[in-house]
Amino acid sequence: MLLEVDQFRITFERKILTAKYDKVFKTIMIENKDILEKVLETVLKKKVEVIEFIHEELPITRKKERVKKLDLIIKLAGEYIECEVNTSPSLATKVRNLNYFFSFISSRTREGKEYDIKTKYIQVNLTFGIDRIYNENKYSMIEEYKIQTDTQKDFYNNFRIYEVNMDKVKKIWYTESVKEIEKFKYLIMLDHKELDKLENICKGDVYVEKFKEKIEKLNKSETFTYDFTWEEEMEMLKKAEIEIARDTGLKEGRQAGMKEGIKEGRQAGMKEGIKEGIKEGIEKTAKEMLNLNLPIETIKQVTKLSEQEIKELENM
């Protein structure tokens, strides 16, 4: 009889690794800059030519400061791009990415005897889970952020953030619009498990075909999948799901609690709303973990639900 941890490993390894996972994305893109150029061109809507990749660990300036690694800094002509794949759209993820990238900008700006005011810095976030937390109509597929005044005057024009809503990108495939699929094919392929179908629709696109070969090769590589550290990746995903559940629960709870509090004129309504909202968020997480065929014991540990509660969710 297999131990539970072995069953967990088998369940995970049966899943197809896509470029939704940060390590898979960076492994492919660093070795195939032509594919990365097509991904970035889709986001930035301009021609991109990668000059080099910069692998840099930012200096630690305080004892309690975290190790700061920027794995995929891309140098273009007069520009630097940092590209991140995020499995969680949480505020914590945004703060982490932004802080680390600003640290990189600061270190580059101070080099030499003069401040660098010419180089442009771009952060590209390929983010999953946005539509699961926020209103689907709140964010576009690709949002561009810059530092401006209230009257939309640029305060500092050399910095841009692009966030790609990968949930909306995935939905393009199900619209069956050949025109839209062709337009966003290099984003769609990143988390697509039926690349043969995508390749057929895109009429044998050389970059889609090349990406497909690389993904298949990584999935067949025992060295890579073993080194992928399934325990670490699943822990990261679990943490992301819990974070999403908390965000969703608190948001819905506050709304429900506030309405009840105003209606009844007491704080108890708000507390009950928050409690109910968090419960709904946790149950949503449990359902998604059931869809991933994760063991009930693992779901119990993550969500703190009882086995009976989990089985009831499974039958709903």
PDB file of C-alpha atoms in Angstrom:
ATOM      1  CA  MET A   1       0.000   0.000   0.000  1.00  0.00           C
ATOM      2  CA  LEU A   2       1.343   3.393  -1.005  1.00  0.00           C
ATOM      3  CA  LEU A   3       1.916   6.029   1.617  1.00  0.00           C
ATOM      4  CA  GLU A   4      -0.244   9.126   1.323  1.00  0.00           C
ATOM      5  CA  VAL A   5       2.745  11.249   0.296  1.00  0.00           C
ATOM      6  CA  ASP A   6       3.468   8.823  -2.586  1.00  0.00           C
ATOM      7  CA  GLN A   7      -0.145   9.066  -3.736  1.00  0.00           C
ATOM      8  CA  PHE A   8       0.169  12.859  -3.605  1.00  0.00           C
ATOM      9  CA  ARG A   9       3.340  12.677  -5.724  1.00  0.00           C
ATOM     10  CA  ILE A  10       1.691  10.452  -8.359  1.00  0.00           C
ATOM     11  CA  THR A  11      -1.369  12.726  -8.537  1.00  0.00           C
ATOM     12  CA  PHE A  12       0.859  15.745  -9.075  1.00  0.00           C
ATOM     13  CA  GLU A  13       3.145  14.098 -11.628  1.00  0.00           C
ATOM     14  CA  ARG A  14       0.188  13.088 -13.793  1.00  0.00           C
ATOM     15  CA  LYS A  15      -0.600  16.748 -14.296  1.00  0.00           C
ATOM     16  CA  ILE A  16       0.891  18.342 -17.380  1.00  0.00           C
ATOM     17  CA  LEU A  17       3.444  21.007 -16.507  1.00  0.00           C
ATOM     18  CA  THR A  18       2.700  24.173 -18.458  1.00  0.00           C
ATOM     19  CA  ALA A  19       4.363  27.577 -18.518  1.00  0.00           C
ATOM     20  CA  LYS A  20       1.870  28.650 -15.851  1.00  0.00           C
ATOM     21  CA  TYR A  21       4.588  27.514 -13.488  1.00  0.00           C
ATOM     22  CA  ASP A  22       7.362  30.056 -13.057  1.00  0.00           C
ATOM     23  CA  LYS A  23      10.197  27.537 -13.349  1.00  0.00           C
ATOM     24  CA  VAL A  24       8.806  26.009 -16.568  1.00  0.00           C
ATOM     25  CA  PHE A  25       8.294  29.454 -18.099  1.00  0.00           C
ATOM     26  CA  LYS A  26      11.813  30.632 -17.322  1.00  0.00           C
ATOM     27  CA  THR A  27      13.458  27.372 -18.370  1.00  0.00           C
ATOM     28  CA  ILE A  28      11.895  27.591 -21.836  1.00  0.00           C
ATOM     29  CA  MET A  29      12.235  31.337 -22.364  1.00  0.00           C
ATOM     30  CA  ILE A  30      15.873  31.637 -21.318  1.00  0.00           C
ATOM     31  CA  GLU A  31      16.800  28.916 -23.790  1.00  0.00           C
ATOM     32  CA  ASN A  32      14.515  30.223 -26.563  1.00  0.00           C
ATOM     33  CA  LYS A  33      14.541  34.006 -26.683  1.00  0.00           C
ATOM     34  CA  ASP A  34      12.659  34.020 -30.005  1.00  0.00           C
ATOM     35  CA  ILE A  35       9.603  32.529 -28.253  1.00  0.00           C
ATOM     36  CA  LEU A  36       9.897  35.067 -25.432  1.00  0.00           C
ATOM     37  CA  GLU A  37      10.059  37.885 -27.984  1.00  0.00           C
ATOM     38  CA  LYS A  38       6.697  36.774 -29.419  1.00  0.00           C
ATOM     39  CA  VAL A  39       5.118  36.658 -25.949  1.00  0.00           C
ATOM     40  CA  LEU A  40       6.387  40.150 -25.088  1.00  0.00           C
ATOM     41  CA  GLU A  41       5.373  41.555 -28.481  1.00  0.00           C
ATOM     42  CA  THR A  42       1.797  40.385 -27.841  1.00  0.00           C
ATOM     43  CA  VAL A  43       1.731  42.224 -24.504  1.00  0.00           C
ATOM     44  CA  LEU A  44       3.634  45.386 -25.468  1.00  0.00           C
ATOM     45  CA  LYS A  45       2.232  45.633 -29.016  1.00  0.00           C
ATOM     46  CA  LYS A  46       5.625  46.491 -30.493  1.00  0.00           C
ATOM     47  CA  LYS A  47       8.665  44.772 -31.961  1.00  0.00           C
ATOM     48  CA  VAL A  48      10.911  43.260 -29.292  1.00  0.00           C
ATOM     49  CA  GLU A  49      14.504  42.124 -29.720  1.00  0.00           C
ATOM     50  CA  VAL A  50      16.112  40.494 -26.692  1.00  0.00           C
ATOM     51  CA  ILE A  51      19.784  41.445 -26.335  1.00  0.00           C
ATOM     52  CA  GLU A  52      20.596  39.422 -23.226  1.00  0.00           C
ATOM     53  CA  PHE A  53      19.259  37.970 -20.001  1.00  0.00           C
ATOM     54  CA  ILE A  54      20.522  39.361 -16.719  1.00  0.00           C
ATOM     55  CA  HIS A  55      20.648  36.966 -13.778  1.00  0.00           C
ATOM     56  CA  GLU A  56      21.004  39.054 -10.714  1.00  0.00           C
ATOM     57  CA  GLU A  57      20.599  38.689  -6.956  1.00  0.00           C
ATOM     58  CA  LEU A  58      19.970  42.058  -5.359  1.00  0.00           C
ATOM     59  CA  PRO A  59      22.158  43.012  -2.398  1.00  0.00           C
ATOM     60  CA  ILE A  60      20.839  42.557   1.150  1.00  0.00           C
ATOM     61  CA  THR A  61      21.102  45.887   2.978  1.00  0.00           C
ATOM     62  CA  ARG A  62      19.444  44.928   6.283  1.00  0.00           C
ATOM     63  CA  LYS A  63      19.737  41.835   8.477  1.00  0.00           C
ATOM     64  CA  LYS A  64      16.056  40.892   8.291  1.00  0.00           C
ATOM     65  CA  GLU A  65      15.716  41.592   4.580  1.00  0.00           C
ATOM     66  CA  ARG A  66      14.720  38.713   2.321  1.00  0.00           C
ATOM     67  CA  VAL A  67      16.959  37.326  -0.412  1.00  0.00           C
ATOM     68  CA  LYS A  68      15.870  39.120  -3.564  1.00  0.00           C
ATOM     69  CA  LYS A  69      16.278  37.275  -6.852  1.00  0.00           C
ATOM     70  CA  LEU A  70      15.101  38.607 -10.193  1.00  0.00           C
ATOM     71  CA  ASP A  71      15.355  35.531 -12.387  1.00  0.00           C
ATOM     72  CA  LEU A  72      14.223  36.962 -15.697  1.00  0.00           C
ATOM     73  CA  ILE A  73      15.482  40.464 -16.367  1.00  0.00           C
ATOM     74  CA  ILE A  74      15.604  41.075 -20.105  1.00  0.00           C
ATOM     75  CA  LYS A  75      17.759  43.733 -21.684  1.00  0.00           C
ATOM     76  CA  LEU A  76      16.510  45.404 -24.861  1.00  0.00           C
ATOM     77  CA  ALA A  77      17.840  48.460 -26.669  1.00  0.00           C
ATOM     78  CA  GLY A  78      17.510  51.199 -24.007  1.00  0.00           C
ATOM     79  CA  GLU A  79      15.068  49.173 -21.919  1.00  0.00           C
ATOM     80  CA  TYR A  80      14.953  46.545 -19.199  1.00  0.00           C
ATOM     81  CA  ILE A  81      11.991  44.209 -18.825  1.00  0.00           C
ATOM     82  CA  GLU A  82      11.223  42.054 -15.826  1.00  0.00           C
ATOM     83  CA  CYS A  83       8.788  39.262 -16.592  1.00  0.00           C
ATOM     84  CA  GLU A  84       6.947  37.451 -13.785  1.00  0.00           C
ATOM     85  CA  VAL A  85       4.476  34.559 -13.813  1.00  0.00           C
ATOM     86  CA  ASN A  86       2.103  34.839 -10.835  1.00  0.00           C
ATOM     87  CA  THR A  87      -0.237  32.072  -9.647  1.00  0.00           C
ATOM     88  CA  SER A  88      -1.863  34.541  -7.243  1.00  0.00           C
ATOM     89  CA  PRO A  89      -3.110  38.098  -7.926  1.00  0.00           C
ATOM     90  CA  SER A  90      -2.891  39.008  -4.242  1.00  0.00           C
ATOM     91  CA  LEU A  91      -1.657  42.346  -2.957  1.00  0.00           C
ATOM     92  CA  ALA A  92       1.278  40.536  -1.327  1.00  0.00           C
ATOM     93  CA  THR A  93       2.398  39.253  -4.751  1.00  0.00           C
ATOM     94  CA  LYS A  94       2.182  42.735  -6.252  1.00  0.00           C
ATOM     95  CA  VAL A  95       4.082  44.326  -3.373  1.00  0.00           C
ATOM     96  CA  ARG A  96       6.825  41.691  -3.561  1.00  0.00           C
ATOM     97  CA  ASN A  97       7.282  42.022  -7.330  1.00  0.00           C
ATOM     98  CA  LEU A  98       7.187  45.812  -7.248  1.00  0.00           C
ATOM     99  CA  ASN A  99       9.612  46.167  -4.341  1.00  0.00           C
ATOM    100  CA  TYR A 100      12.167  43.857  -5.879  1.00  0.00           C
ATOM    101  CA  PHE A 101      11.961  45.545  -9.271  1.00  0.00           C
ATOM    102  CA  PHE A 102      12.231  49.040  -7.796  1.00  0.00           C
ATOM    103  CA  SER A 103      15.337  47.843  -5.969  1.00  0.00           C
ATOM    104  CA  PHE A 104      16.780  46.753  -9.308  1.00  0.00           C
ATOM    105  CA  ILE A 105      15.908  50.116 -10.905  1.00  0.00           C
ATOM    106  CA  SER A 106      17.483  51.963  -7.985  1.00  0.00           C
ATOM    107  CA  SER A 107      20.729  50.006  -8.278  1.00  0.00           C
ATOM    108  CA  ARG A 108      20.935  50.713 -12.017  1.00  0.00           C
ATOM    109  CA  THR A 109      19.980  54.385 -11.770  1.00  0.00           C
ATOM    110  CA  ARG A 110      22.806  55.134  -9.315  1.00  0.00           C
ATOM    111  CA  GLU A 111      25.561  53.560 -11.414  1.00  0.00           C
ATOM    112  CA  GLY A 112      28.267  55.939 -12.620  1.00  0.00           C
ATOM    113  CA  LYS A 113      28.659  59.612 -11.812  1.00  0.00           C
ATOM    114  CA  GLU A 114      25.248  60.697 -13.143  1.00  0.00           C
ATOM    115  CA  TYR A 115      21.689  59.491 -12.662  1.00  0.00           C
ATOM    116  CA  ASP A 116      20.397  57.464 -15.605  1.00  0.00           C
ATOM    117  CA  ILE A 117      17.308  59.277 -16.894  1.00  0.00           C
ATOM    118  CA  LYS A 118      17.169  57.634 -20.331  1.00  0.00           C
ATOM    119  CA  THR A 119      16.734  53.911 -19.700  1.00  0.00           C
ATOM    120  CA  LYS A 120      13.151  52.649 -19.581  1.00  0.00           C
ATOM    121  CA  TYR A 121      11.963  49.946 -17.192  1.00  0.00           C
ATOM    122  CA  ILE A 122       9.009  47.662 -17.806  1.00  0.00           C
ATOM    123  CA  GLN A 123       7.473  45.013 -15.586  1.00  0.00           C
ATOM    124  CA  VAL A 124       5.285  42.391 -17.261  1.00  0.00           C
ATOM    125  CA  ASN A 125       3.096  40.276 -14.979  1.00  0.00           C
ATOM    126  CA  LEU A 126       1.408  37.185 -16.394  1.00  0.00           C
ATOM    127  CA  THR A 127      -1.125  36.693 -13.601  1.00  0.00           C
ATOM    128  CA  PHE A 128      -3.540  33.824 -12.985  1.00  0.00           C
ATOM    129  CA  GLY A 129      -6.564  34.007 -10.672  1.00  0.00           C
ATOM    130  CA  ILE A 130      -7.671  37.620 -11.245  1.00  0.00           C
ATOM    131  CA  ASP A 131     -11.203  36.760 -12.384  1.00  0.00           C
ATOM    132  CA  ARG A 132     -11.593  34.333  -9.486  1.00  0.00           C
ATOM    133  CA  ILE A 133     -11.187  37.121  -6.934  1.00  0.00           C
ATOM    134  CA  TYR A 134     -12.419  40.244  -8.644  1.00  0.00           C
ATOM    135  CA  ASN A 135     -15.401  41.123 -10.793  1.00  0.00           C
ATOM    136  CA  GLU A 136     -14.740  39.708 -14.273  1.00  0.00           C
ATOM    137  CA  ASN A 137     -15.568  43.062 -15.857  1.00  0.00           C
ATOM    138  CA  LYS A 138     -13.336  45.085 -13.530  1.00  0.00           C
ATOM    139  CA  TYR A 139     -10.079  44.409 -15.393  1.00  0.00           C
ATOM    140  CA  SER A 140      -9.195  44.246 -19.072  1.00  0.00           C
ATOM    141  CA  MET A 141      -7.128  41.444 -20.561  1.00  0.00           C
ATOM    142  CA  ILE A 142      -4.033  43.633 -20.524  1.00  0.00           C
ATOM    143  CA  GLU A 143      -3.830  46.554 -18.091  1.00  0.00           C
ATOM    144  CA  GLU A 144      -1.100  49.206 -18.364  1.00  0.00           C
ATOM    145  CA  TYR A 145      -0.069  51.190 -15.283  1.00  0.00           C
ATOM    146  CA  LYS A 146       2.193  54.228 -15.080  1.00  0.00           C
ATOM    147  CA  ILE A 147       3.016  57.010 -12.644  1.00  0.00           C
ATOM    148  CA  GLN A 148       0.714  59.945 -13.371  1.00  0.00           C
ATOM    149  CA  THR A 149      -1.002  62.864 -11.689  1.00  0.00           C
ATOM    150  CA  ASP A 150      -4.770  62.985 -11.178  1.00  0.00           C
ATOM    151  CA  THR A 151      -4.984  64.902 -14.457  1.00  0.00           C
ATOM    152  CA  GLN A 152      -3.106  62.071 -16.220  1.00  0.00           C
ATOM    153  CA  LYS A 153       0.106  64.020 -16.665  1.00  0.00           C
ATOM    154  CA  ASP A 154       3.183  61.786 -16.565  1.00  0.00           C
ATOM    155  CA  PHE A 155       5.237  62.224 -13.415  1.00  0.00           C
ATOM    156  CA  TYR A 156       7.899  59.749 -14.493  1.00  0.00           C
ATOM    157  CA  ASN A 157       7.617  58.402 -18.020  1.00  0.00           C
ATOM    158  CA  ASN A 158      10.356  55.759 -17.884  1.00  0.00           C
ATOM    159  CA  PHE A 159       8.425  53.153 -15.926  1.00  0.00           C
ATOM    160  CA  ARG A 160       5.500  50.946 -16.978  1.00  0.00           C
ATOM    161  CA  ILE A 161       3.732  47.953 -15.493  1.00  0.00           C
ATOM    162  CA  TYR A 162       1.706  45.593 -17.657  1.00  0.00           C
ATOM    163  CA  GLU A 163      -0.546  43.018 -16.033  1.00  0.00           C
ATOM    164  CA  VAL A 164      -1.956  40.299 -18.254  1.00  0.00           C
ATOM    165  CA  ASN A 165      -5.161  38.691 -16.990  1.00  0.00           C
ATOM    166  CA  MET A 166      -4.363  35.081 -17.922  1.00  0.00           C
ATOM    167  CA  ASP A 167      -7.873  33.973 -16.905  1.00  0.00           C
ATOM    168  CA  LYS A 168      -9.280  36.074 -19.738  1.00  0.00           C
ATOM    169  CA  VAL A 169      -6.559  34.824 -22.090  1.00  0.00           C
ATOM    170  CA  LYS A 170      -7.596  31.213 -21.411  1.00  0.00           C
ATOM    171  CA  LYS A 171     -11.248  32.057 -22.152  1.00  0.00           C
ATOM    172  CA  ILE A 172     -10.348  33.187 -25.682  1.00  0.00           C
ATOM    173  CA  TRP A 173      -9.828  29.552 -26.656  1.00  0.00           C
ATOM    174  CA  TYR A 174     -13.414  28.683 -25.754  1.00  0.00           C
ATOM    175  CA  THR A 175     -14.850  31.531 -27.847  1.00  0.00           C
ATOM    176  CA  GLU A 176     -13.604  29.610 -30.905  1.00  0.00           C
ATOM    177  CA  SER A 177     -12.834  32.936 -32.579  1.00  0.00           C
ATOM    178  CA  VAL A 178     -10.005  32.149 -34.985  1.00  0.00           C
ATOM    179  CA  LYS A 179      -9.169  35.856 -35.261  1.00  0.00           C
ATOM    180  CA  GLU A 180      -8.788  36.310 -31.486  1.00  0.00           C
ATOM    181  CA  ILE A 181      -6.918  33.020 -31.068  1.00  0.00           C
ATOM    182  CA  GLU A 182      -4.474  34.083 -33.780  1.00  0.00           C
ATOM    183  CA  LYS A 183      -3.999  37.470 -32.107  1.00  0.00           C
ATOM    184  CA  PHE A 184      -3.238  36.059 -28.652  1.00  0.00           C
ATOM    185  CA  LYS A 185      -1.866  32.609 -29.546  1.00  0.00           C
ATOM    186  CA  TYR A 186       1.516  33.184 -27.887  1.00  0.00           C
ATOM    187  CA  LEU A 187      -0.206  33.933 -24.566  1.00  0.00           C
ATOM    188  CA  ILE A 188      -2.777  31.149 -24.944  1.00  0.00           C
ATOM    189  CA  MET A 189      -0.089  28.512 -25.500  1.00  0.00           C
ATOM    190  CA  LEU A 190       1.550  29.221 -22.125  1.00  0.00           C
ATOM    191  CA  ASP A 191      -1.127  27.321 -20.182  1.00  0.00           C
ATOM    192  CA  HIS A 192      -2.724  25.256 -22.932  1.00  0.00           C
ATOM    193  CA  LYS A 193      -2.822  21.487 -22.585  1.00  0.00           C
ATOM    194  CA  GLU A 194      -4.014  20.788 -26.150  1.00  0.00           C
ATOM    195  CA  LEU A 195      -1.217  22.359 -28.174  1.00  0.00           C
ATOM    196  CA  ASP A 196      -1.928  20.078 -31.136  1.00  0.00           C
ATOM    197  CA  LYS A 197      -5.306  21.798 -31.604  1.00  0.00           C
ATOM    198  CA  LEU A 198      -3.765  25.245 -31.166  1.00  0.00           C
ATOM    199  CA  GLU A 199      -1.056  24.372 -33.677  1.00  0.00           C
ATOM    200  CA  ASN A 200      -3.681  23.301 -36.231  1.00  0.00           C
ATOM    201  CA  ILE A 201      -5.687  26.512 -35.844  1.00  0.00           C
ATOM    202  CA  CYS A 202      -2.516  28.634 -36.083  1.00  0.00           C
ATOM    203  CA  LYS A 203      -1.581  26.827 -39.313  1.00  0.00           C
ATOM    204  CA  GLY A 204       1.690  25.364 -38.121  1.00  0.00           C
ATOM    205  CA  ASP A 205       3.091  28.528 -36.569  1.00  0.00           C
ATOM    206  CA  VAL A 206       6.825  27.846 -36.059  1.00  0.00           C
ATOM    207  CA  TYR A 207       6.907  29.440 -32.584  1.00  0.00           C
ATOM    208  CA  VAL A 208       3.850  27.536 -31.324  1.00  0.00           C
ATOM    209  CA  GLU A 209       5.337  24.354 -32.768  1.00  0.00           C
ATOM    210  CA  LYS A 210       8.706  25.017 -31.131  1.00  0.00           C
ATOM    211  CA  PHE A 211       7.068  25.824 -27.785  1.00  0.00           C
ATOM    212  CA  LYS A 212       5.045  22.601 -28.013  1.00  0.00           C
ATOM    213  CA  GLU A 213       8.231  20.571 -28.549  1.00  0.00           C
ATOM    214  CA  LYS A 214       9.941  22.212 -25.564  1.00  0.00           C
ATOM    215  CA  ILE A 215       6.957  21.657 -23.232  1.00  0.00           C
ATOM    216  CA  GLU A 216       6.678  18.017 -24.277  1.00  0.00           C
ATOM    217  CA  LYS A 217      10.409  17.536 -23.752  1.00  0.00           C
ATOM    218  CA  LEU A 218      10.276  19.033 -20.240  1.00  0.00           C
ATOM    219  CA  ASN A 219       7.289  16.873 -19.294  1.00  0.00           C
ATOM    220  CA  LYS A 220       9.144  13.756 -20.427  1.00  0.00           C
ATOM    221  CA  SER A 221      12.337  14.720 -18.629  1.00  0.00           C
ATOM    222  CA  GLU A 222      12.573  12.812 -15.348  1.00  0.00           C
ATOM    223  CA  THR A 223      15.459  15.061 -14.318  1.00  0.00           C
ATOM    224  CA  PHE A 224      13.385  18.221 -14.734  1.00  0.00           C
ATOM    225  CA  THR A 225      10.164  16.900 -13.188  1.00  0.00           C
ATOM    226  CA  TYR A 226      12.125  15.507 -10.242  1.00  0.00           C
ATOM    227  CA  ASP A 227      14.076  18.735  -9.822  1.00  0.00           C
ATOM    228  CA  PHE A 228      10.774  20.604 -10.112  1.00  0.00           C
ATOM    229  CA  THR A 229      10.225  19.771  -6.440  1.00  0.00           C
ATOM    230  CA  TRP A 230       6.531  18.897  -6.462  1.00  0.00           C
ATOM    231  CA  GLU A 231       6.309  19.417  -2.696  1.00  0.00           C
ATOM    232  CA  GLU A 232       7.495  23.018  -2.985  1.00  0.00           C
ATOM    233  CA  GLU A 233       5.260  23.791  -5.962  1.00  0.00           C
ATOM    234  CA  MET A 234       2.154  22.307  -4.364  1.00  0.00           C
ATOM    235  CA  GLU A 235       2.904  24.200  -1.168  1.00  0.00           C
ATOM    236  CA  MET A 236       3.118  27.416  -3.178  1.00  0.00           C
ATOM    237  CA  LEU A 237      -0.169  26.649  -4.923  1.00  0.00           C
ATOM    238  CA  LYS A 238      -1.858  25.795  -1.628  1.00  0.00           C
ATOM    239  CA  LYS A 239      -0.669  29.040  -0.106  1.00  0.00           C
ATOM    240  CA  ALA A 240      -1.939  30.937  -3.140  1.00  0.00           C
ATOM    241  CA  GLU A 241      -5.340  29.231  -2.878  1.00  0.00           C
ATOM    242  CA  ILE A 242      -5.579  30.026   0.834  1.00  0.00           C
ATOM    243  CA  GLU A 243      -4.656  33.630   0.118  1.00  0.00           C
ATOM    244  CA  ILE A 244      -7.334  33.803  -2.585  1.00  0.00           C
ATOM    245  CA  ALA A 245      -9.876  32.259  -0.211  1.00  0.00           C
ATOM    246  CA  ARG A 246      -9.050  34.793   2.492  1.00  0.00           C
ATOM    247  CA  ASP A 247      -9.245  37.727   0.068  1.00  0.00           C
ATOM    248  CA  THR A 248     -12.554  36.495  -1.361  1.00  0.00           C
ATOM    249  CA  GLY A 249     -13.988  35.691   2.048  1.00  0.00           C
ATOM    250  CA  LEU A 250     -13.010  39.000   3.591  1.00  0.00           C
ATOM    251  CA  LYS A 251     -14.323  40.957   0.626  1.00  0.00           C
ATOM    252  CA  GLU A 252     -17.673  39.180   0.544  1.00  0.00           C
ATOM    253  CA  GLY A 253     -17.834  39.105   4.321  1.00  0.00           C
ATOM    254  CA  ARG A 254     -17.255  42.814   4.669  1.00  0.00           C
ATOM    255  CA  GLN A 255     -19.962  43.555   2.102  1.00  0.00           C
ATOM    256  CA  ALA A 256     -22.478  41.228   3.711  1.00  0.00           C
ATOM    257  CA  GLY A 257     -21.494  42.308   7.197  1.00  0.00           C
ATOM    258  CA  MET A 258     -21.744  45.996   6.384  1.00  0.00           C
ATOM    259  CA  LYS A 259     -25.226  45.623   4.895  1.00  0.00           C
ATOM    260  CA  GLU A 260     -26.384  43.590   7.874  1.00  0.00           C
ATOM    261  CA  GLY A 261     -24.732  45.973  10.311  1.00  0.00           C
ATOM    262  CA  ILE A 262     -26.412  48.991   8.781  1.00  0.00           C
ATOM    263  CA  LYS A 263     -29.751  47.207   8.643  1.00  0.00           C
ATOM    264  CA  GLU A 264     -29.676  45.905  12.219  1.00  0.00           C
ATOM    265  CA  GLY A 265     -27.545  48.700  13.642  1.00  0.00           C
ATOM    266  CA  ARG A 266     -25.114  46.399  15.384  1.00  0.00           C
ATOM    267  CA  GLN A 267     -21.589  45.061  14.922  1.00  0.00           C
ATOM    268  CA  ALA A 268     -22.657  41.430  15.168  1.00  0.00           C
ATOM    269  CA  GLY A 269     -23.904  41.498  11.595  1.00  0.00           C
ATOM    270  CA  MET A 270     -20.536  42.530  10.260  1.00  0.00           C
ATOM    271  CA  LYS A 271     -18.700  39.806  12.220  1.00  0.00           C
ATOM    272  CA  GLU A 272     -21.133  37.165  10.998  1.00  0.00           C
ATOM    273  CA  GLY A 273     -20.746  38.364   7.421  1.00  0.00           C
ATOM    274  CA  ILE A 274     -16.974  38.141   7.581  1.00  0.00           C
ATOM    275  CA  LYS A 275     -17.164  34.667   9.106  1.00  0.00           C
ATOM    276  CA  GLU A 276     -19.590  33.466   6.430  1.00  0.00           C
ATOM    277  CA  GLY A 277     -17.547  35.013   3.642  1.00  0.00           C
ATOM    278  CA  ILE A 278     -14.344  33.312   4.805  1.00  0.00           C
ATOM    279  CA  LYS A 279     -16.216  29.991   5.039  1.00  0.00           C
ATOM    280  CA  GLU A 280     -17.431  30.322   1.449  1.00  0.00           C
ATOM    281  CA  GLY A 281     -13.905  31.148   0.291  1.00  0.00           C
ATOM    282  CA  ILE A 282     -12.461  28.080   2.064  1.00  0.00           C
ATOM    283  CA  GLU A 283     -15.171  25.821   0.611  1.00  0.00           C
ATOM    284  CA  LYS A 284     -14.361  27.174  -2.854  1.00  0.00           C
ATOM    285  CA  THR A 285     -10.687  26.318  -2.300  1.00  0.00           C
ATOM    286  CA  ALA A 286     -11.611  22.804  -1.142  1.00  0.00           C
ATOM    287  CA  LYS A 287     -13.698  22.232  -4.295  1.00  0.00           C
ATOM    288  CA  GLU A 288     -10.830  23.299  -6.509  1.00  0.00           C
ATOM    289  CA  MET A 289      -8.425  20.989  -4.650  1.00  0.00           C
ATOM    290  CA  LEU A 290     -10.944  18.137  -5.144  1.00  0.00           C
ATOM    291  CA  ASN A 291     -10.934  18.935  -8.870  1.00  0.00           C
ATOM    292  CA  LEU A 292      -7.149  18.490  -8.779  1.00  0.00           C
ATOM    293  CA  ASN A 293      -7.703  15.012  -7.274  1.00  0.00           C
ATOM    294  CA  LEU A 294      -5.714  15.905  -4.167  1.00  0.00           C
ATOM    295  CA  PRO A 295      -6.011  13.527  -1.182  1.00  0.00           C
ATOM    296  CA  ILE A 296      -8.700  14.342   1.380  1.00  0.00           C
ATOM    297  CA  GLU A 297      -6.089  14.365   4.154  1.00  0.00           C
ATOM    298  CA  THR A 298      -4.179  17.118   2.321  1.00  0.00           C
ATOM    299  CA  ILE A 299      -7.383  19.144   1.818  1.00  0.00           C
ATOM    300  CA  LYS A 300      -8.157  18.754   5.539  1.00  0.00           C
ATOM    301  CA  GLN A 301      -4.728  20.108   6.467  1.00  0.00           C
ATOM    302  CA  VAL A 302      -5.008  23.115   4.150  1.00  0.00           C
ATOM    303  CA  THR A 303      -8.653  24.123   4.723  1.00  0.00           C
ATOM    304  CA  LYS A 304      -9.192  22.800   8.289  1.00  0.00           C
ATOM    305  CA  LEU A 305     -12.504  21.290   7.113  1.00  0.00           C
ATOM    306  CA  SER A 306     -13.599  17.901   8.433  1.00  0.00           C
ATOM    307  CA  GLU A 307     -13.627  14.801   6.231  1.00  0.00           C
ATOM    308  CA  GLN A 308     -17.442  14.808   6.317  1.00  0.00           C
ATOM    309  CA  GLU A 309     -17.591  18.465   5.178  1.00  0.00           C
ATOM    310  CA  ILE A 310     -15.195  17.734   2.316  1.00  0.00           C
ATOM    311  CA  LYS A 311     -17.192  14.692   1.178  1.00  0.00           C
ATOM    312  CA  GLU A 312     -20.390  16.764   1.208  1.00  0.00           C
ATOM    313  CA  LEU A 313     -18.680  19.341  -1.039  1.00  0.00           C
ATOM    314  CA  GLU A 314     -17.531  16.524  -3.327  1.00  0.00           C
ATOM    315  CA  ASN A 315     -21.123  15.384  -3.791  1.00  0.00           C
ATOM    316  CA  MET A 316     -22.517  18.855  -4.461  1.00  0.00           C
TER     317      MET A 316
END
